């Protein structure tokens, strides 16, 4: 349960996340009590954030850092990277890949947003990979965040300010999201700018 957003605008990319961890429906861990409340981690020149079980954070970091080669710079590169780590998630980190019996593929049980100088991307549980042209959000506060980004995107605000407003909206209205937030920005690679 979280609010995580990515925004791409005018040569700048921002990724932001709230800081609350929620256990079930009745307990929360505010940032003031959590030494590691930043939900965004850096890997090389990329920033990643995960929605789903809190266990995914260390698992994904460990799996990605242990790879000899990984590519987080494109839709196809992310697909291949997540395809390669899926068996590792099962064999070394004991992932339970079952969701719905009718699903066409095993699930990674996580949604990941990626921001780097090449763009903003989303990786979904069955390794579906999307590249977003403007903005996106994941987590329980995503609807509030998406509304805020939609309302503000064509304004004079930059990517950083839009991402900040979106996480604030999630934290204001979603019971499983709270401030403070973490926010990082990168410049878009001129070859990747559309």
PDB file of C-alpha atoms in Angstrom, residues 27-140:
ATOM      1  CA  UNK A  27      -1.476  -1.086  11.557  1.00  0.00           C
ATOM      2  CA  UNK A  28       0.885   1.396   9.967  1.00  0.00           C
ATOM      3  CA  UNK A  29       4.570   2.148  10.313  1.00  0.00           C
ATOM      4  CA  UNK A  30       5.147   5.902   9.857  1.00  0.00           C
ATOM      5  CA  UNK A  31       8.495   7.169   8.548  1.00  0.00           C
ATOM      6  CA  UNK A  32       9.515   8.472  11.986  1.00  0.00           C
ATOM      7  CA  UNK A  33       9.613   4.846  13.241  1.00  0.00           C
ATOM      8  CA  UNK A  34      11.222   3.267  10.154  1.00  0.00           C
ATOM      9  CA  UNK A  35      14.955   3.730   9.574  1.00  0.00           C
ATOM     10  CA  UNK A  36      14.541   2.589   5.938  1.00  0.00           C
ATOM     11  CA  UNK A  37      11.352   4.443   4.942  1.00  0.00           C
ATOM     12  CA  UNK A  38      12.582   5.508   1.476  1.00  0.00           C
ATOM     13  CA  UNK A  39      10.680   3.309  -1.003  1.00  0.00           C
ATOM     14  CA  UNK A  40      12.897   4.346  -3.930  1.00  0.00           C
ATOM     15  CA  UNK A  41      16.274   2.720  -4.482  1.00  0.00           C
ATOM     16  CA  UNK A  42      19.031   3.530  -6.923  1.00  0.00           C
ATOM     17  CA  UNK A  43      20.695   0.952  -9.131  1.00  0.00           C
ATOM     18  CA  UNK A  44      23.333   2.394 -11.448  1.00  0.00           C
ATOM     19  CA  UNK A  45      21.721   5.354 -13.188  1.00  0.00           C
ATOM     20  CA  UNK A  46      18.164   4.145 -12.515  1.00  0.00           C
ATOM     21  CA  UNK A  47      15.704   4.737  -9.699  1.00  0.00           C
ATOM     22  CA  UNK A  48      13.233   1.954  -8.886  1.00  0.00           C
ATOM     23  CA  UNK A  49      10.227   1.771  -6.569  1.00  0.00           C
ATOM     24  CA  UNK A  50       7.980  -1.205  -5.830  1.00  0.00           C
ATOM     25  CA  UNK A  51       4.310  -1.557  -4.904  1.00  0.00           C
ATOM     26  CA  UNK A  52       3.301  -4.754  -3.175  1.00  0.00           C
ATOM     27  CA  UNK A  53       4.709  -6.618  -0.227  1.00  0.00           C
ATOM     28  CA  UNK A  54       7.406  -4.801   1.741  1.00  0.00           C
ATOM     29  CA  UNK A  55       9.514  -7.958   1.307  1.00  0.00           C
ATOM     30  CA  UNK A  56       9.912  -7.146  -2.388  1.00  0.00           C
ATOM     31  CA  UNK A  57      12.278  -4.255  -1.680  1.00  0.00           C
ATOM     32  CA  UNK A  58      15.293  -6.241  -0.449  1.00  0.00           C
ATOM     33  CA  UNK A  59      14.459  -9.210  -2.678  1.00  0.00           C
ATOM     34  CA  UNK A  60      14.431  -7.153  -5.884  1.00  0.00           C
ATOM     35  CA  UNK A  61      17.546  -5.218  -4.888  1.00  0.00           C
ATOM     36  CA  UNK A  62      19.387  -8.459  -4.173  1.00  0.00           C
ATOM     37  CA  UNK A  63      18.214 -10.145  -7.366  1.00  0.00           C
ATOM     38  CA  UNK A  64      19.116  -7.194  -9.607  1.00  0.00           C
ATOM     39  CA  UNK A  65      22.494  -6.524  -7.964  1.00  0.00           C
ATOM     40  CA  UNK A  66      23.390 -10.193  -8.364  1.00  0.00           C
ATOM     41  CA  UNK A  67      22.857 -10.158 -12.140  1.00  0.00           C
ATOM     42  CA  UNK A  68      25.934 -10.197 -14.373  1.00  0.00           C
ATOM     43  CA  UNK A  69      24.141  -8.144 -17.012  1.00  0.00           C
ATOM     44  CA  UNK A  70      20.965  -6.125 -16.755  1.00  0.00           C
ATOM     45  CA  UNK A  71      19.351  -3.492 -18.962  1.00  0.00           C
ATOM     46  CA  UNK A  72      16.933  -0.993 -17.453  1.00  0.00           C
ATOM     47  CA  UNK A  73      17.159   1.482 -20.343  1.00  0.00           C
ATOM     48  CA  UNK A  74      14.325   0.303 -22.607  1.00  0.00           C
ATOM     49  CA  UNK A  75      11.072  -1.625 -22.693  1.00  0.00           C
ATOM     50  CA  UNK A  76      12.740  -4.671 -24.240  1.00  0.00           C
ATOM     51  CA  UNK A  77      15.743  -4.438 -21.907  1.00  0.00           C
ATOM     52  CA  UNK A  78      13.495  -4.345 -18.842  1.00  0.00           C
ATOM     53  CA  UNK A  79      11.470  -7.289 -20.131  1.00  0.00           C
ATOM     54  CA  UNK A  80      14.601  -9.410 -20.612  1.00  0.00           C
ATOM     55  CA  UNK A  81      15.996  -8.367 -17.238  1.00  0.00           C
ATOM     56  CA  UNK A  82      12.791  -9.271 -15.382  1.00  0.00           C
ATOM     57  CA  UNK A  83      12.401 -12.478 -17.401  1.00  0.00           C
ATOM     58  CA  UNK A  84      15.898 -13.529 -16.329  1.00  0.00           C
ATOM     59  CA  UNK A  85      15.375 -12.761 -12.649  1.00  0.00           C
ATOM     60  CA  UNK A  86      12.000 -14.533 -12.381  1.00  0.00           C
ATOM     61  CA  UNK A  87      13.537 -18.024 -11.905  1.00  0.00           C
ATOM     62  CA  UNK A  88      15.984 -16.518  -9.423  1.00  0.00           C
ATOM     63  CA  UNK A  89      13.090 -14.970  -7.475  1.00  0.00           C
ATOM     64  CA  UNK A  90      11.516 -18.416  -7.224  1.00  0.00           C
ATOM     65  CA  UNK A  91      14.641 -20.506  -6.573  1.00  0.00           C
ATOM     66  CA  UNK A  92      16.711 -18.216  -4.348  1.00  0.00           C
ATOM     67  CA  UNK A  93      14.156 -15.895  -2.759  1.00  0.00           C
ATOM     68  CA  UNK A  94      11.229 -18.359  -2.534  1.00  0.00           C
ATOM     69  CA  UNK A  95       8.688 -16.285  -4.456  1.00  0.00           C
ATOM     70  CA  UNK A  96       5.227 -17.854  -4.616  1.00  0.00           C
ATOM     71  CA  UNK A  97       4.220 -17.080  -8.230  1.00  0.00           C
ATOM     72  CA  UNK A  98       0.583 -18.219  -7.995  1.00  0.00           C
ATOM     73  CA  UNK A  99      -2.157 -15.643  -8.317  1.00  0.00           C
ATOM     74  CA  UNK A 100      -5.197 -16.605 -10.392  1.00  0.00           C
ATOM     75  CA  UNK A 101      -5.470 -20.098 -11.841  1.00  0.00           C
ATOM     76  CA  UNK A 102      -6.419 -18.596 -15.219  1.00  0.00           C
ATOM     77  CA  UNK A 103      -3.362 -16.318 -15.487  1.00  0.00           C
ATOM     78  CA  UNK A 104      -1.330 -17.035 -18.612  1.00  0.00           C
ATOM     79  CA  UNK A 105       2.045 -16.689 -16.816  1.00  0.00           C
ATOM     80  CA  UNK A 106       3.526 -16.954 -13.354  1.00  0.00           C
ATOM     81  CA  UNK A 107       3.391 -13.717 -11.393  1.00  0.00           C
ATOM     82  CA  UNK A 108       6.298 -11.839  -9.838  1.00  0.00           C
ATOM     83  CA  UNK A 109       3.740 -10.424  -7.362  1.00  0.00           C
ATOM     84  CA  UNK A 110       5.144  -6.893  -7.739  1.00  0.00           C
ATOM     85  CA  UNK A 111       4.677  -3.674  -9.674  1.00  0.00           C
ATOM     86  CA  UNK A 112       7.791  -1.600 -10.279  1.00  0.00           C
ATOM     87  CA  UNK A 113       8.275   1.925 -11.587  1.00  0.00           C
ATOM     88  CA  UNK A 114      11.648   2.748 -13.136  1.00  0.00           C
ATOM     89  CA  UNK A 115      13.014   6.215 -13.894  1.00  0.00           C
ATOM     90  CA  UNK A 116      16.296   6.919 -15.649  1.00  0.00           C
ATOM     91  CA  UNK A 117      17.728   9.168 -18.339  1.00  0.00           C
ATOM     92  CA  UNK A 118      16.124   6.938 -20.994  1.00  0.00           C
ATOM     93  CA  UNK A 119      12.526   7.345 -19.784  1.00  0.00           C
ATOM     94  CA  UNK A 120       9.869   6.254 -17.316  1.00  0.00           C
ATOM     95  CA  UNK A 121       8.746   2.632 -17.254  1.00  0.00           C
ATOM     96  CA  UNK A 122       6.402   0.302 -15.413  1.00  0.00           C
ATOM     97  CA  UNK A 123       6.926  -3.430 -14.912  1.00  0.00           C
ATOM     98  CA  UNK A 124       3.819  -5.371 -13.890  1.00  0.00           C
ATOM     99  CA  UNK A 125       3.440  -8.794 -12.217  1.00  0.00           C
ATOM    100  CA  UNK A 126       3.511 -10.930 -15.380  1.00  0.00           C
ATOM    101  CA  UNK A 127       6.473  -8.991 -16.730  1.00  0.00           C
ATOM    102  CA  UNK A 128       4.358  -6.652 -18.804  1.00  0.00           C
ATOM    103  CA  UNK A 129       6.517  -3.599 -19.462  1.00  0.00           C
ATOM    104  CA  UNK A 130       5.205  -0.164 -20.378  1.00  0.00           C
ATOM    105  CA  UNK A 131       7.052   2.998 -21.307  1.00  0.00           C
ATOM    106  CA  UNK A 132       5.092   6.079 -20.311  1.00  0.00           C
ATOM    107  CA  UNK A 133       5.256   9.322 -22.268  1.00  0.00           C
ATOM    108  CA  UNK A 134       3.968  11.690 -19.566  1.00  0.00           C
ATOM    109  CA  UNK A 135       3.267  10.203 -16.115  1.00  0.00           C
ATOM    110  CA  UNK A 136       2.039   7.148 -14.213  1.00  0.00           C
ATOM    111  CA  UNK A 137       1.307   5.967 -10.668  1.00  0.00           C
ATOM    112  CA  UNK A 138       1.103   2.668  -8.772  1.00  0.00           C
ATOM    113  CA  UNK A 139      -0.035   1.673  -5.308  1.00  0.00           C
ATOM    114  CA  UNK A 140      -3.192   2.193  -3.313  1.00  0.00           C
TER     115      UNK A 140
END
